Short mmCIF file of C-alpha atoms in Angstrom, two decimals:
data_model
loop_
_atom_site.label_atom_id
_atom_site.label_comp_id
_atom_site.label_asym_id
_atom_site.label_seq_id
_atom_site.Cartn_x
_atom_site.Cartn_y
_atom_site.Cartn_z
CA MET A 456 -16.89 11.08 -20.96
CA SER A 457 -16.86 6.92 -20.41
CA ARG A 458 -15.50 5.84 -16.96
CA GLN A 459 -13.60 3.43 -17.29
CA GLN A 460 -14.12 0.04 -15.95
CA PRO A 461 -12.21 -0.96 -12.18
CA VAL A 462 -9.54 -2.65 -12.56
CA GLN A 463 -8.87 -5.42 -10.31
CA ILE A 464 -5.92 -5.51 -6.76
CA ILE A 465 -4.01 -8.50 -5.78
CA LEU A 466 -2.45 -8.16 -2.38
CA ALA A 467 1.17 -9.91 -2.21
CA ALA A 468 1.57 -12.37 0.08
CA GLU A 469 4.41 -10.00 1.53
CA ALA A 470 2.00 -7.13 2.07
CA GLU A 471 -0.63 -9.82 2.70
CA GLY A 472 1.64 -10.27 5.97
CA ASP A 473 2.40 -6.52 5.57
CA LEU A 474 -1.07 -5.60 7.27
CA GLN A 475 -1.47 -8.77 9.99
CA ALA A 476 1.90 -7.51 11.24
CA ILE A 477 -0.03 -3.99 10.95
CA TYR A 478 -3.24 -5.03 12.48
CA ASN A 479 -0.88 -7.42 15.31
CA GLN A 480 0.83 -4.34 16.53
CA ARG A 481 -2.51 -1.44 16.66
CA LEU A 482 -3.92 -5.01 18.23
CA ALA A 483 -1.24 -4.74 20.91
CA GLN A 484 -1.30 -1.05 21.22
CA ARG A 485 -4.94 -0.74 21.31
CA GLY A 486 -7.01 -3.30 21.29
CA ALA A 487 -9.71 -4.36 18.29
CA GLU A 488 -12.76 -1.82 18.56
CA GLY A 489 -13.12 2.22 19.29
CA LEU A 490 -12.17 4.55 16.74
CA ASP A 491 -8.16 3.93 16.98
CA GLY A 492 -8.25 0.31 17.44
CA ALA A 493 -7.17 -2.52 15.06
CA GLU A 494 -10.06 -3.51 13.03
CA ALA A 495 -10.77 0.08 12.58
CA LEU A 496 -7.25 0.83 11.18
CA LEU A 497 -7.06 -2.18 9.11
CA ASP A 498 -10.88 -0.82 7.33
CA ARG A 499 -9.18 2.36 7.06
CA LEU A 500 -6.01 0.56 5.13
CA PHE A 501 -8.36 -2.09 3.53
CA ASP A 502 -10.26 1.77 2.01
CA ALA A 503 -7.29 3.23 0.35
CA ILE A 504 -6.48 0.37 -1.40
CA ALA A 505 -10.37 -0.53 -3.01
CA SER A 506 -9.39 3.38 -3.60
CA LEU A 507 -7.58 2.15 -6.62
CA ALA A 508 -9.85 0.36 -8.15
CA ASP A 509 -11.43 4.05 -9.67
CA PHE A 510 -8.73 5.43 -9.66
CA PRO A 511 -5.57 3.36 -10.35
CA LEU A 512 -3.29 6.09 -11.09
CA LYS A 513 -4.45 8.48 -8.36
CA GLY A 514 -0.64 7.33 -5.86
CA PRO A 515 2.06 9.62 -6.88
CA ILE A 516 5.80 8.08 -7.69
CA PRO A 517 7.80 7.18 -4.73
CA PRO A 518 10.14 9.64 -4.17
CA GLU A 519 13.15 6.98 -3.32
CA LEU A 520 11.98 4.94 -6.38
CA LEU A 521 11.65 8.70 -9.19
CA ALA A 522 15.53 9.39 -7.71
CA ILE A 523 16.52 6.47 -9.54
CA GLY A 524 14.57 6.78 -12.39
CA ILE A 525 12.28 4.09 -11.65
CA ALA A 526 8.47 4.88 -12.54
CA ASP A 527 6.27 2.01 -12.05
CA TRP A 528 5.55 2.26 -8.34
CA ARG A 529 3.35 4.21 -7.06
CA GLN A 530 2.32 5.07 -3.61
CA LEU A 531 -1.14 5.41 -1.36
CA SER A 532 -0.93 8.12 2.23
CA LEU A 533 -2.60 6.55 4.83
CA PRO A 534 -0.47 8.14 7.24
CA PRO A 535 1.34 7.00 8.45
CA TYR A 536 1.33 4.03 6.36
CA ARG A 537 3.17 4.26 2.86
CA ILE A 538 1.36 1.84 0.25
CA ILE A 539 3.13 1.05 -2.45
CA TYR A 540 1.66 -0.51 -6.11
CA THR A 541 2.53 -1.54 -9.38
CA VAL A 542 -0.56 -0.63 -12.30
CA ALA A 543 -0.86 -2.88 -14.75
CA ALA A 544 -3.32 -3.01 -17.39
CA ASP A 545 -5.90 -3.62 -15.61
CA VAL A 546 -4.36 -5.03 -12.25
CA VAL A 547 -3.72 -3.55 -9.38
CA THR A 548 -0.89 -4.64 -7.46
CA ILE A 549 -0.62 -4.32 -4.04
CA ALA A 550 3.42 -5.36 -2.85
CA ILE A 551 4.16 -3.43 0.08
CA VAL A 552 1.39 -1.57 3.00
CA ALA A 553 4.32 0.23 5.42
CA ASP A 554 5.15 3.13 8.43
CA GLY A 555 6.23 4.94 6.97
CA ARG A 556 8.49 6.61 8.97
CA ARG A 557 11.21 4.06 8.86
CA ASP A 558 13.82 3.67 6.55
CA PHE A 559 12.10 3.17 3.75
CA ALA A 560 14.81 2.85 1.55
CA SER A 561 15.70 0.11 2.95
CA LEU A 562 12.55 -1.66 2.15
CA LEU A 563 12.06 -1.02 -0.99
CA GLU A 564 14.85 -1.09 -1.67
CA ARG A 565 14.99 -4.95 0.12
CA ARG A 566 10.91 -6.07 -1.09
CA LEU A 567 11.57 -4.17 -5.13
CA LEU A 568 14.83 -3.58 -6.42
CA GLN A 569 16.02 -7.37 -5.21
CA LYS A 570 13.81 -8.90 -6.99
CA THR A 571 14.48 -11.12 -9.81
#
C-alpha cells in the first residue's frame, strides 16, 4: 500500500491568536518551564497539529456541527483543548484552538458559521 504525501498545515490568524492566548494564560498560571509550563503545553499542541500532516482525516467531526448537518470540519482533542480544522485537497487549515470546557457551540457559531 503506498503512503500519501503529507499535507500542508496552515494556521488561520484566529488560531494563531488562540495559541498565543493559551500560552499567555499558562505562562501567568504556571510559568514557562516544567512539565506543565507554557512551553510544554505549546509543544504538545503543536505536536498534535503536526500529526495532521500524515493523517489529516483522523479527527472526528465536532458533534455540535454534526448535529446541524455540517461535516466540513474536524477536531482533535488534547484535553481540555480542542483543535478545529478543515481539510481541502492537500491542505489542513487550523481554525480554532480553544479550551473545550467553554461554550463551544457559541464559539463555533461565531468563528465558523457567521463568516461570509
